[in-house]
């Protein structure tokens, strides 16, 4: 059995503000260590439970955060920027399941460090379904017939996952207090929880269905201001709303929608606030 892991940083226990997730700030090195430890708890358990291959995709910021020298020696790591499919790079139909670790809630919702890819995005939709990073990535997994078996993060992320992915196993390593504070498990306790939940998720893998995306999906992104929408709408094939900072793109499939989202958000970051 092959297991795919996408690991973000904001949902790791003890990481509550930008000082832990920004490589230029003082707690980032601690953040890397805690992130790597949480990954290892899941990886070691996966191998112990019979997985023959585990591929981990570093999915935060420049995607070079995990300490490769500390990972289980049989792990394969996808890291670095630029990746054509970002947080789900390398995911395909050869995997029996996926785990999303260190994940956070979508923009505008309660949850530690909630956002959608960049802070310029208010909402993202696939047809009428509002999605954050978790939902969009789960749709890509579903395109390949891969179920998301485990989601780890704060309690609000668990709620988001359970509403979108029936049967998913969730591991709550911290509880939301505010967007930059949380009631956190210690690394030892979060490790115990992750090992237990990984075993549970793998044992229940046949009970979880992939989140199948719609055919020819309509991607809609609502930005924080109209300038960001103007930049995003420079991408061929997009349409910008005349009255609101909303850009749409009619995609051939969810893979094209995902890459369109990456391009649109990258363009939007060129917007000046002056």
PDB file of C-alpha atoms in Angstrom:
ATOM      1  CA  UNK A   1       0.000   0.000   0.000  1.00  0.00           C
ATOM      2  CA  UNK A   2       1.241   3.452  -0.936  1.00  0.00           C
ATOM      3  CA  UNK A   3       0.383   6.425   1.279  1.00  0.00           C
ATOM      4  CA  UNK A   4       0.592  10.044   0.139  1.00  0.00           C
ATOM      5  CA  UNK A   5       1.122  12.768   2.741  1.00  0.00           C
ATOM      6  CA  UNK A   6       0.661  16.488   2.128  1.00  0.00           C
ATOM      7  CA  UNK A   7       1.908  18.452   5.126  1.00  0.00           C
ATOM      8  CA  UNK A   8       1.316  22.123   5.802  1.00  0.00           C
ATOM      9  CA  UNK A   9       2.617  24.041   8.796  1.00  0.00           C
ATOM     10  CA  UNK A  10      -0.155  26.161  10.333  1.00  0.00           C
ATOM     11  CA  UNK A  11      -1.980  23.154  11.794  1.00  0.00           C
ATOM     12  CA  UNK A  12       0.974  21.687  13.707  1.00  0.00           C
ATOM     13  CA  UNK A  13       0.686  21.729  17.484  1.00  0.00           C
ATOM     14  CA  UNK A  14       2.359  24.696  19.199  1.00  0.00           C
ATOM     15  CA  UNK A  15       2.475  26.750  15.999  1.00  0.00           C
ATOM     16  CA  UNK A  16       0.087  29.637  16.541  1.00  0.00           C
ATOM     17  CA  UNK A  17       1.409  32.739  14.793  1.00  0.00           C
ATOM     18  CA  UNK A  18       3.664  33.918  11.985  1.00  0.00           C
ATOM     19  CA  UNK A  19       6.830  33.650  14.071  1.00  0.00           C
ATOM     20  CA  UNK A  20       6.624  29.849  13.715  1.00  0.00           C
ATOM     21  CA  UNK A  21       5.745  29.586  10.008  1.00  0.00           C
ATOM     22  CA  UNK A  22       7.730  32.420   8.425  1.00  0.00           C
ATOM     23  CA  UNK A  23      11.342  31.465   7.673  1.00  0.00           C
ATOM     24  CA  UNK A  24      12.495  35.011   8.511  1.00  0.00           C
ATOM     25  CA  UNK A  25      11.103  34.989  12.041  1.00  0.00           C
ATOM     26  CA  UNK A  26      12.423  33.847  15.388  1.00  0.00           C
ATOM     27  CA  UNK A  27      10.426  30.659  16.080  1.00  0.00           C
ATOM     28  CA  UNK A  28      10.658  29.176  12.581  1.00  0.00           C
ATOM     29  CA  UNK A  29      13.406  26.659  13.443  1.00  0.00           C
ATOM     30  CA  UNK A  30      11.238  25.352  16.285  1.00  0.00           C
ATOM     31  CA  UNK A  31       8.358  25.168  13.822  1.00  0.00           C
ATOM     32  CA  UNK A  32      10.431  23.029  11.459  1.00  0.00           C
ATOM     33  CA  UNK A  33      11.306  20.636  14.268  1.00  0.00           C
ATOM     34  CA  UNK A  34       7.705  20.263  15.421  1.00  0.00           C
ATOM     35  CA  UNK A  35       6.485  19.842  11.846  1.00  0.00           C
ATOM     36  CA  UNK A  36       9.059  17.140  11.137  1.00  0.00           C
ATOM     37  CA  UNK A  37       8.167  15.317  14.353  1.00  0.00           C
ATOM     38  CA  UNK A  38       4.454  15.232  13.482  1.00  0.00           C
ATOM     39  CA  UNK A  39       5.244  13.937  10.012  1.00  0.00           C
ATOM     40  CA  UNK A  40       7.376  11.172  11.487  1.00  0.00           C
ATOM     41  CA  UNK A  41       4.656   9.970  13.857  1.00  0.00           C
ATOM     42  CA  UNK A  42       2.404   9.322  10.888  1.00  0.00           C
ATOM     43  CA  UNK A  43       5.159   7.948   8.652  1.00  0.00           C
ATOM     44  CA  UNK A  44       6.553   5.484  11.208  1.00  0.00           C
ATOM     45  CA  UNK A  45       3.054   4.259  12.027  1.00  0.00           C
ATOM     46  CA  UNK A  46       2.192   3.872   8.358  1.00  0.00           C
ATOM     47  CA  UNK A  47       5.213   1.645   7.777  1.00  0.00           C
ATOM     48  CA  UNK A  48       4.452  -0.311  10.952  1.00  0.00           C
ATOM     49  CA  UNK A  49       0.898  -0.891   9.706  1.00  0.00           C
ATOM     50  CA  UNK A  50       2.028  -2.376   6.419  1.00  0.00           C
ATOM     51  CA  UNK A  51       2.490   0.548   4.042  1.00  0.00           C
ATOM     52  CA  UNK A  52       5.199  -0.278   1.534  1.00  0.00           C
ATOM     53  CA  UNK A  53       5.810   3.274   0.320  1.00  0.00           C
ATOM     54  CA  UNK A  54       5.247   6.686   1.875  1.00  0.00           C
ATOM     55  CA  UNK A  55       5.721   9.881  -0.125  1.00  0.00           C
ATOM     56  CA  UNK A  56       5.598  13.202   1.711  1.00  0.00           C
ATOM     57  CA  UNK A  57       4.983  16.497  -0.052  1.00  0.00           C
ATOM     58  CA  UNK A  58       6.212  19.556   1.871  1.00  0.00           C
ATOM     59  CA  UNK A  59       3.300  21.924   1.267  1.00  0.00           C
ATOM     60  CA  UNK A  60       4.070  25.120   3.190  1.00  0.00           C
ATOM     61  CA  UNK A  61       5.300  28.404   1.707  1.00  0.00           C
ATOM     62  CA  UNK A  62       8.523  27.700  -0.253  1.00  0.00           C
ATOM     63  CA  UNK A  63       7.996  24.022   0.531  1.00  0.00           C
ATOM     64  CA  UNK A  64      11.449  23.430   1.969  1.00  0.00           C
ATOM     65  CA  UNK A  65      10.573  23.230   5.659  1.00  0.00           C
ATOM     66  CA  UNK A  66      10.844  19.554   6.634  1.00  0.00           C
ATOM     67  CA  UNK A  67      14.182  18.386   8.013  1.00  0.00           C
ATOM     68  CA  UNK A  68      14.889  15.525   5.614  1.00  0.00           C
ATOM     69  CA  UNK A  69      17.738  14.194   7.714  1.00  0.00           C
ATOM     70  CA  UNK A  70      15.289  13.586  10.579  1.00  0.00           C
ATOM     71  CA  UNK A  71      12.621  11.729   8.577  1.00  0.00           C
ATOM     72  CA  UNK A  72      12.106   7.962   8.589  1.00  0.00           C
ATOM     73  CA  UNK A  73      14.875   6.662   6.299  1.00  0.00           C
ATOM     74  CA  UNK A  74      12.436   5.004   3.876  1.00  0.00           C
ATOM     75  CA  UNK A  75      10.466   8.204   3.320  1.00  0.00           C
ATOM     76  CA  UNK A  76      10.487   9.890  -0.077  1.00  0.00           C
ATOM     77  CA  UNK A  77      10.203  13.668   0.151  1.00  0.00           C
ATOM     78  CA  UNK A  78       8.954  16.109  -2.466  1.00  0.00           C
ATOM     79  CA  UNK A  79      10.239  19.560  -1.590  1.00  0.00           C
ATOM     80  CA  UNK A  80      11.047  22.913  -3.124  1.00  0.00           C
ATOM     81  CA  UNK A  81       9.403  25.455  -5.371  1.00  0.00           C
ATOM     82  CA  UNK A  82       8.033  25.688  -8.111  1.00  0.00           C
ATOM     83  CA  UNK A  83       5.751  22.634  -8.278  1.00  0.00           C
ATOM     84  CA  UNK A  84       3.134  22.354 -11.030  1.00  0.00           C
ATOM     85  CA  UNK A  85       0.592  21.036  -8.515  1.00  0.00           C
ATOM     86  CA  UNK A  86       1.860  22.707  -5.338  1.00  0.00           C
ATOM     87  CA  UNK A  87       0.344  21.031  -2.245  1.00  0.00           C
ATOM     88  CA  UNK A  88      -0.667  17.887  -4.171  1.00  0.00           C
ATOM     89  CA  UNK A  89       2.432  17.480  -6.318  1.00  0.00           C
ATOM     90  CA  UNK A  90       3.078  13.840  -7.160  1.00  0.00           C
ATOM     91  CA  UNK A  91      -0.362  12.583  -6.173  1.00  0.00           C
ATOM     92  CA  UNK A  92      -1.776  10.044  -8.618  1.00  0.00           C
ATOM     93  CA  UNK A  93      -3.924   6.930  -8.829  1.00  0.00           C
ATOM     94  CA  UNK A  94      -1.174   4.636  -7.546  1.00  0.00           C
ATOM     95  CA  UNK A  95      -1.879   5.663  -3.942  1.00  0.00           C
ATOM     96  CA  UNK A  96      -4.352   3.816  -1.734  1.00  0.00           C
ATOM     97  CA  UNK A  97      -4.953   6.877   0.421  1.00  0.00           C
ATOM     98  CA  UNK A  98      -3.820  10.351   1.403  1.00  0.00           C
ATOM     99  CA  UNK A  99      -3.202  12.122   4.685  1.00  0.00           C
ATOM    100  CA  UNK A 100      -3.318  15.902   5.108  1.00  0.00           C
ATOM    101  CA  UNK A 101      -1.229  16.964   8.103  1.00  0.00           C
ATOM    102  CA  UNK A 102      -0.747  20.410   9.643  1.00  0.00           C
ATOM    103  CA  UNK A 103      -3.781  21.735   7.764  1.00  0.00           C
ATOM    104  CA  UNK A 104      -5.855  24.819   8.620  1.00  0.00           C
ATOM    105  CA  UNK A 105      -9.328  26.179   7.921  1.00  0.00           C
ATOM    106  CA  UNK A 106     -10.272  28.270   4.918  1.00  0.00           C
ATOM    107  CA  UNK A 107     -10.169  32.049   4.830  1.00  0.00           C
ATOM    108  CA  UNK A 108     -12.692  33.988   6.858  1.00  0.00           C
ATOM    109  CA  UNK A 109     -13.439  31.074   9.187  1.00  0.00           C
ATOM    110  CA  UNK A 110     -12.560  30.419  12.796  1.00  0.00           C
ATOM    111  CA  UNK A 111      -9.292  28.561  13.118  1.00  0.00           C
ATOM    112  CA  UNK A 112      -5.603  29.053  13.788  1.00  0.00           C
ATOM    113  CA  UNK A 113      -3.933  30.980  10.933  1.00  0.00           C
ATOM    114  CA  UNK A 114      -6.904  30.400   8.604  1.00  0.00           C
ATOM    115  CA  UNK A 115      -6.404  31.435   4.957  1.00  0.00           C
ATOM    116  CA  UNK A 116      -6.705  30.285   1.329  1.00  0.00           C
ATOM    117  CA  UNK A 117      -3.266  29.963  -0.288  1.00  0.00           C
ATOM    118  CA  UNK A 118      -2.545  33.717  -0.003  1.00  0.00           C
ATOM    119  CA  UNK A 119      -4.103  36.403   2.159  1.00  0.00           C
ATOM    120  CA  UNK A 120      -5.583  38.118  -0.909  1.00  0.00           C
ATOM    121  CA  UNK A 121      -8.224  35.373  -1.292  1.00  0.00           C
ATOM    122  CA  UNK A 122     -11.524  35.620   0.548  1.00  0.00           C
ATOM    123  CA  UNK A 123     -13.281  32.624  -0.956  1.00  0.00           C
ATOM    124  CA  UNK A 124     -12.754  29.911  -3.546  1.00  0.00           C
ATOM    125  CA  UNK A 125     -15.508  27.844  -5.142  1.00  0.00           C
ATOM    126  CA  UNK A 126     -15.679  24.772  -7.336  1.00  0.00           C
ATOM    127  CA  UNK A 127     -19.082  25.260  -8.942  1.00  0.00           C
ATOM    128  CA  UNK A 128     -21.204  26.130  -5.876  1.00  0.00           C
ATOM    129  CA  UNK A 129     -19.012  24.331  -3.336  1.00  0.00           C
ATOM    130  CA  UNK A 130     -16.884  26.666  -1.235  1.00  0.00           C
ATOM    131  CA  UNK A 131     -13.432  25.202  -0.652  1.00  0.00           C
ATOM    132  CA  UNK A 132     -10.216  26.030   1.108  1.00  0.00           C
ATOM    133  CA  UNK A 133      -6.878  24.356   0.591  1.00  0.00           C
ATOM    134  CA  UNK A 134      -8.185  21.197   2.237  1.00  0.00           C
ATOM    135  CA  UNK A 135     -11.209  20.924  -0.053  1.00  0.00           C
ATOM    136  CA  UNK A 136      -9.400  21.805  -3.264  1.00  0.00           C
ATOM    137  CA  UNK A 137      -6.632  19.300  -2.524  1.00  0.00           C
ATOM    138  CA  UNK A 138      -9.202  16.637  -1.651  1.00  0.00           C
ATOM    139  CA  UNK A 139     -10.870  17.192  -5.034  1.00  0.00           C
ATOM    140  CA  UNK A 140      -7.539  16.586  -6.792  1.00  0.00           C
ATOM    141  CA  UNK A 141      -7.108  13.394  -4.788  1.00  0.00           C
ATOM    142  CA  UNK A 142     -10.641  12.405  -5.769  1.00  0.00           C
ATOM    143  CA  UNK A 143      -9.855  12.967  -9.436  1.00  0.00           C
ATOM    144  CA  UNK A 144      -7.363  10.112  -9.108  1.00  0.00           C
ATOM    145  CA  UNK A 145      -9.728   7.981  -7.042  1.00  0.00           C
ATOM    146  CA  UNK A 146      -7.684   8.498  -3.869  1.00  0.00           C
ATOM    147  CA  UNK A 147      -9.591   8.972  -0.586  1.00  0.00           C
ATOM    148  CA  UNK A 148      -8.350  11.366   2.086  1.00  0.00           C
ATOM    149  CA  UNK A 149      -8.068   9.063   5.087  1.00  0.00           C
ATOM    150  CA  UNK A 150      -6.618  11.381   7.737  1.00  0.00           C
ATOM    151  CA  UNK A 151      -6.680  15.132   8.392  1.00  0.00           C
ATOM    152  CA  UNK A 152      -4.669  16.621  11.271  1.00  0.00           C
ATOM    153  CA  UNK A 153      -4.842  20.180  12.553  1.00  0.00           C
ATOM    154  CA  UNK A 154      -6.930  22.219  14.962  1.00  0.00           C
ATOM    155  CA  UNK A 155     -10.518  21.453  15.985  1.00  0.00           C
ATOM    156  CA  UNK A 156     -11.978  23.849  13.415  1.00  0.00           C
ATOM    157  CA  UNK A 157     -10.039  22.127  10.634  1.00  0.00           C
ATOM    158  CA  UNK A 158     -11.426  18.805  11.823  1.00  0.00           C
ATOM    159  CA  UNK A 159     -14.964  20.215  11.545  1.00  0.00           C
ATOM    160  CA  UNK A 160     -14.282  21.451   8.021  1.00  0.00           C
ATOM    161  CA  UNK A 161     -12.859  18.075   6.997  1.00  0.00           C
ATOM    162  CA  UNK A 162     -15.697  16.065   8.515  1.00  0.00           C
ATOM    163  CA  UNK A 163     -18.329  18.209   6.774  1.00  0.00           C
ATOM    164  CA  UNK A 164     -16.673  17.703   3.389  1.00  0.00           C
ATOM    165  CA  UNK A 165     -15.263  14.175   3.670  1.00  0.00           C
ATOM    166  CA  UNK A 166     -17.655  11.644   5.218  1.00  0.00           C
ATOM    167  CA  UNK A 167     -15.799   8.946   7.130  1.00  0.00           C
ATOM    168  CA  UNK A 168     -12.494  10.791   7.327  1.00  0.00           C
ATOM    169  CA  UNK A 169     -10.425  10.310  10.481  1.00  0.00           C
ATOM    170  CA  UNK A 170      -9.348  13.543  12.146  1.00  0.00           C
ATOM    171  CA  UNK A 171      -6.573  14.233  14.652  1.00  0.00           C
ATOM    172  CA  UNK A 172      -7.064  17.405  16.719  1.00  0.00           C
ATOM    173  CA  UNK A 173      -3.637  18.482  17.971  1.00  0.00           C
ATOM    174  CA  UNK A 174      -4.802  21.908  19.187  1.00  0.00           C
ATOM    175  CA  UNK A 175      -8.032  23.775  19.873  1.00  0.00           C
ATOM    176  CA  UNK A 176      -8.774  27.201  18.446  1.00  0.00           C
ATOM    177  CA  UNK A 177      -8.833  30.136  20.875  1.00  0.00           C
ATOM    178  CA  UNK A 178      -8.308  32.899  18.327  1.00  0.00           C
ATOM    179  CA  UNK A 179      -6.688  33.132  14.921  1.00  0.00           C
ATOM    180  CA  UNK A 180      -3.271  33.400  16.598  1.00  0.00           C
ATOM    181  CA  UNK A 181      -3.742  31.401  19.791  1.00  0.00           C
ATOM    182  CA  UNK A 182      -4.710  27.864  20.685  1.00  0.00           C
ATOM    183  CA  UNK A 183      -4.941  25.282  23.442  1.00  0.00           C
ATOM    184  CA  UNK A 184      -2.173  22.934  22.293  1.00  0.00           C
ATOM    185  CA  UNK A 185      -1.234  19.362  23.051  1.00  0.00           C
ATOM    186  CA  UNK A 186       2.406  18.840  23.930  1.00  0.00           C
ATOM    187  CA  UNK A 187       4.490  17.208  21.187  1.00  0.00           C
ATOM    188  CA  UNK A 188       4.502  13.966  23.176  1.00  0.00           C
ATOM    189  CA  UNK A 189       0.709  13.897  23.439  1.00  0.00           C
ATOM    190  CA  UNK A 190       0.162  14.993  19.853  1.00  0.00           C
ATOM    191  CA  UNK A 191       2.518  12.233  18.775  1.00  0.00           C
ATOM    192  CA  UNK A 192       0.510   9.624  20.659  1.00  0.00           C
ATOM    193  CA  UNK A 193      -2.687  10.958  19.114  1.00  0.00           C
ATOM    194  CA  UNK A 194      -1.279  10.964  15.585  1.00  0.00           C
ATOM    195  CA  UNK A 195      -0.075   7.389  15.909  1.00  0.00           C
ATOM    196  CA  UNK A 196      -3.472   6.257  17.188  1.00  0.00           C
ATOM    197  CA  UNK A 197      -5.363   8.143  14.494  1.00  0.00           C
ATOM    198  CA  UNK A 198      -3.068   6.896  11.720  1.00  0.00           C
ATOM    199  CA  UNK A 199      -3.751   3.306  12.762  1.00  0.00           C
ATOM    200  CA  UNK A 200      -7.471   4.051  12.855  1.00  0.00           C
ATOM    201  CA  UNK A 201      -7.439   5.767   9.464  1.00  0.00           C
ATOM    202  CA  UNK A 202      -5.564   2.930   7.765  1.00  0.00           C
ATOM    203  CA  UNK A 203      -7.829   0.314   9.319  1.00  0.00           C
ATOM    204  CA  UNK A 204     -10.891   2.175   7.996  1.00  0.00           C
ATOM    205  CA  UNK A 205      -9.518   2.975   4.536  1.00  0.00           C
ATOM    206  CA  UNK A 206     -12.122   0.884   2.719  1.00  0.00           C
ATOM    207  CA  UNK A 207     -14.932   2.856   4.365  1.00  0.00           C
ATOM    208  CA  UNK A 208     -13.868   6.243   2.964  1.00  0.00           C
ATOM    209  CA  UNK A 209     -14.838   7.332  -0.529  1.00  0.00           C
ATOM    210  CA  UNK A 210     -12.839   9.784  -2.646  1.00  0.00           C
ATOM    211  CA  UNK A 211     -14.236  13.308  -3.025  1.00  0.00           C
ATOM    212  CA  UNK A 212     -15.035  13.122  -6.730  1.00  0.00           C
ATOM    213  CA  UNK A 213     -14.813  16.526  -8.438  1.00  0.00           C
ATOM    214  CA  UNK A 214     -17.386  17.724 -10.954  1.00  0.00           C
ATOM    215  CA  UNK A 215     -16.668  17.436 -14.649  1.00  0.00           C
ATOM    216  CA  UNK A 216     -15.701  20.702 -16.334  1.00  0.00           C
ATOM    217  CA  UNK A 217     -15.724  22.640 -13.045  1.00  0.00           C
ATOM    218  CA  UNK A 218     -16.203  26.374 -12.770  1.00  0.00           C
ATOM    219  CA  UNK A 219     -13.509  27.911 -10.560  1.00  0.00           C
ATOM    220  CA  UNK A 220     -14.511  31.128  -8.812  1.00  0.00           C
ATOM    221  CA  UNK A 221     -12.110  33.158  -6.684  1.00  0.00           C
ATOM    222  CA  UNK A 222     -13.209  36.146  -4.631  1.00  0.00           C
ATOM    223  CA  UNK A 223     -10.319  38.466  -3.790  1.00  0.00           C
ATOM    224  CA  UNK A 224      -9.944  41.054  -1.055  1.00  0.00           C
ATOM    225  CA  UNK A 225      -9.798  44.014  -3.443  1.00  0.00           C
ATOM    226  CA  UNK A 226     -10.452  44.744  -7.081  1.00  0.00           C
ATOM    227  CA  UNK A 227      -6.793  45.275  -7.923  1.00  0.00           C
ATOM    228  CA  UNK A 228      -6.047  41.666  -7.043  1.00  0.00           C
ATOM    229  CA  UNK A 229      -8.905  40.524  -9.250  1.00  0.00           C
ATOM    230  CA  UNK A 230      -7.571  42.663 -12.100  1.00  0.00           C
ATOM    231  CA  UNK A 231      -4.181  40.993 -11.877  1.00  0.00           C
ATOM    232  CA  UNK A 232      -5.745  37.514 -11.698  1.00  0.00           C
ATOM    233  CA  UNK A 233      -7.922  38.259 -14.724  1.00  0.00           C
ATOM    234  CA  UNK A 234      -4.823  38.741 -16.871  1.00  0.00           C
ATOM    235  CA  UNK A 235      -4.743  34.964 -17.197  1.00  0.00           C
ATOM    236  CA  UNK A 236      -6.304  33.929 -20.537  1.00  0.00           C
ATOM    237  CA  UNK A 237      -9.732  32.344 -20.246  1.00  0.00           C
ATOM    238  CA  UNK A 238     -10.772  34.182 -17.099  1.00  0.00           C
ATOM    239  CA  UNK A 239     -13.741  36.500 -16.611  1.00  0.00           C
ATOM    240  CA  UNK A 240     -13.828  39.321 -14.081  1.00  0.00           C
ATOM    241  CA  UNK A 241     -17.017  40.544 -12.424  1.00  0.00           C
ATOM    242  CA  UNK A 242     -17.750  44.176 -13.277  1.00  0.00           C
ATOM    243  CA  UNK A 243     -18.975  44.985  -9.768  1.00  0.00           C
ATOM    244  CA  UNK A 244     -16.989  42.788  -7.378  1.00  0.00           C
ATOM    245  CA  UNK A 245     -13.436  41.399  -6.996  1.00  0.00           C
ATOM    246  CA  UNK A 246     -14.470  38.022  -8.375  1.00  0.00           C
ATOM    247  CA  UNK A 247     -12.777  36.114 -11.199  1.00  0.00           C
ATOM    248  CA  UNK A 248     -14.069  32.921 -12.804  1.00  0.00           C
ATOM    249  CA  UNK A 249     -12.446  30.290 -14.982  1.00  0.00           C
ATOM    250  CA  UNK A 250     -14.246  27.457 -16.781  1.00  0.00           C
ATOM    251  CA  UNK A 251     -11.865  24.483 -16.568  1.00  0.00           C
ATOM    252  CA  UNK A 252     -11.720  21.248 -18.513  1.00  0.00           C
ATOM    253  CA  UNK A 253     -11.142  19.295 -15.298  1.00  0.00           C
ATOM    254  CA  UNK A 254     -10.112  19.810 -11.674  1.00  0.00           C
ATOM    255  CA  UNK A 255      -6.415  19.611 -12.569  1.00  0.00           C
ATOM    256  CA  UNK A 256      -6.752  22.560 -14.927  1.00  0.00           C
ATOM    257  CA  UNK A 257      -8.805  24.406 -12.293  1.00  0.00           C
ATOM    258  CA  UNK A 258      -6.069  23.809  -9.721  1.00  0.00           C
ATOM    259  CA  UNK A 259      -3.291  25.118 -11.938  1.00  0.00           C
ATOM    260  CA  UNK A 260      -5.483  28.095 -12.868  1.00  0.00           C
ATOM    261  CA  UNK A 261      -5.898  28.844  -9.160  1.00  0.00           C
ATOM    262  CA  UNK A 262      -2.123  28.773  -8.690  1.00  0.00           C
ATOM    263  CA  UNK A 263      -1.578  31.191 -11.568  1.00  0.00           C
ATOM    264  CA  UNK A 264      -4.362  33.542 -10.468  1.00  0.00           C
ATOM    265  CA  UNK A 265      -3.152  33.738  -6.887  1.00  0.00           C
ATOM    266  CA  UNK A 266       0.447  34.297  -7.971  1.00  0.00           C
ATOM    267  CA  UNK A 267      -0.671  37.160 -10.212  1.00  0.00           C
ATOM    268  CA  UNK A 268      -2.821  38.653  -7.459  1.00  0.00           C
ATOM    269  CA  UNK A 269       0.202  38.970  -5.193  1.00  0.00           C
ATOM    270  CA  UNK A 270       1.580  41.674  -7.516  1.00  0.00           C
ATOM    271  CA  UNK A 271      -1.072  44.091  -6.285  1.00  0.00           C
ATOM    272  CA  UNK A 272       0.135  47.160  -4.459  1.00  0.00           C
ATOM    273  CA  UNK A 273      -1.882  48.451  -1.509  1.00  0.00           C
ATOM    274  CA  UNK A 274      -0.690  52.027  -1.980  1.00  0.00           C
TER     275      UNK A 274
END
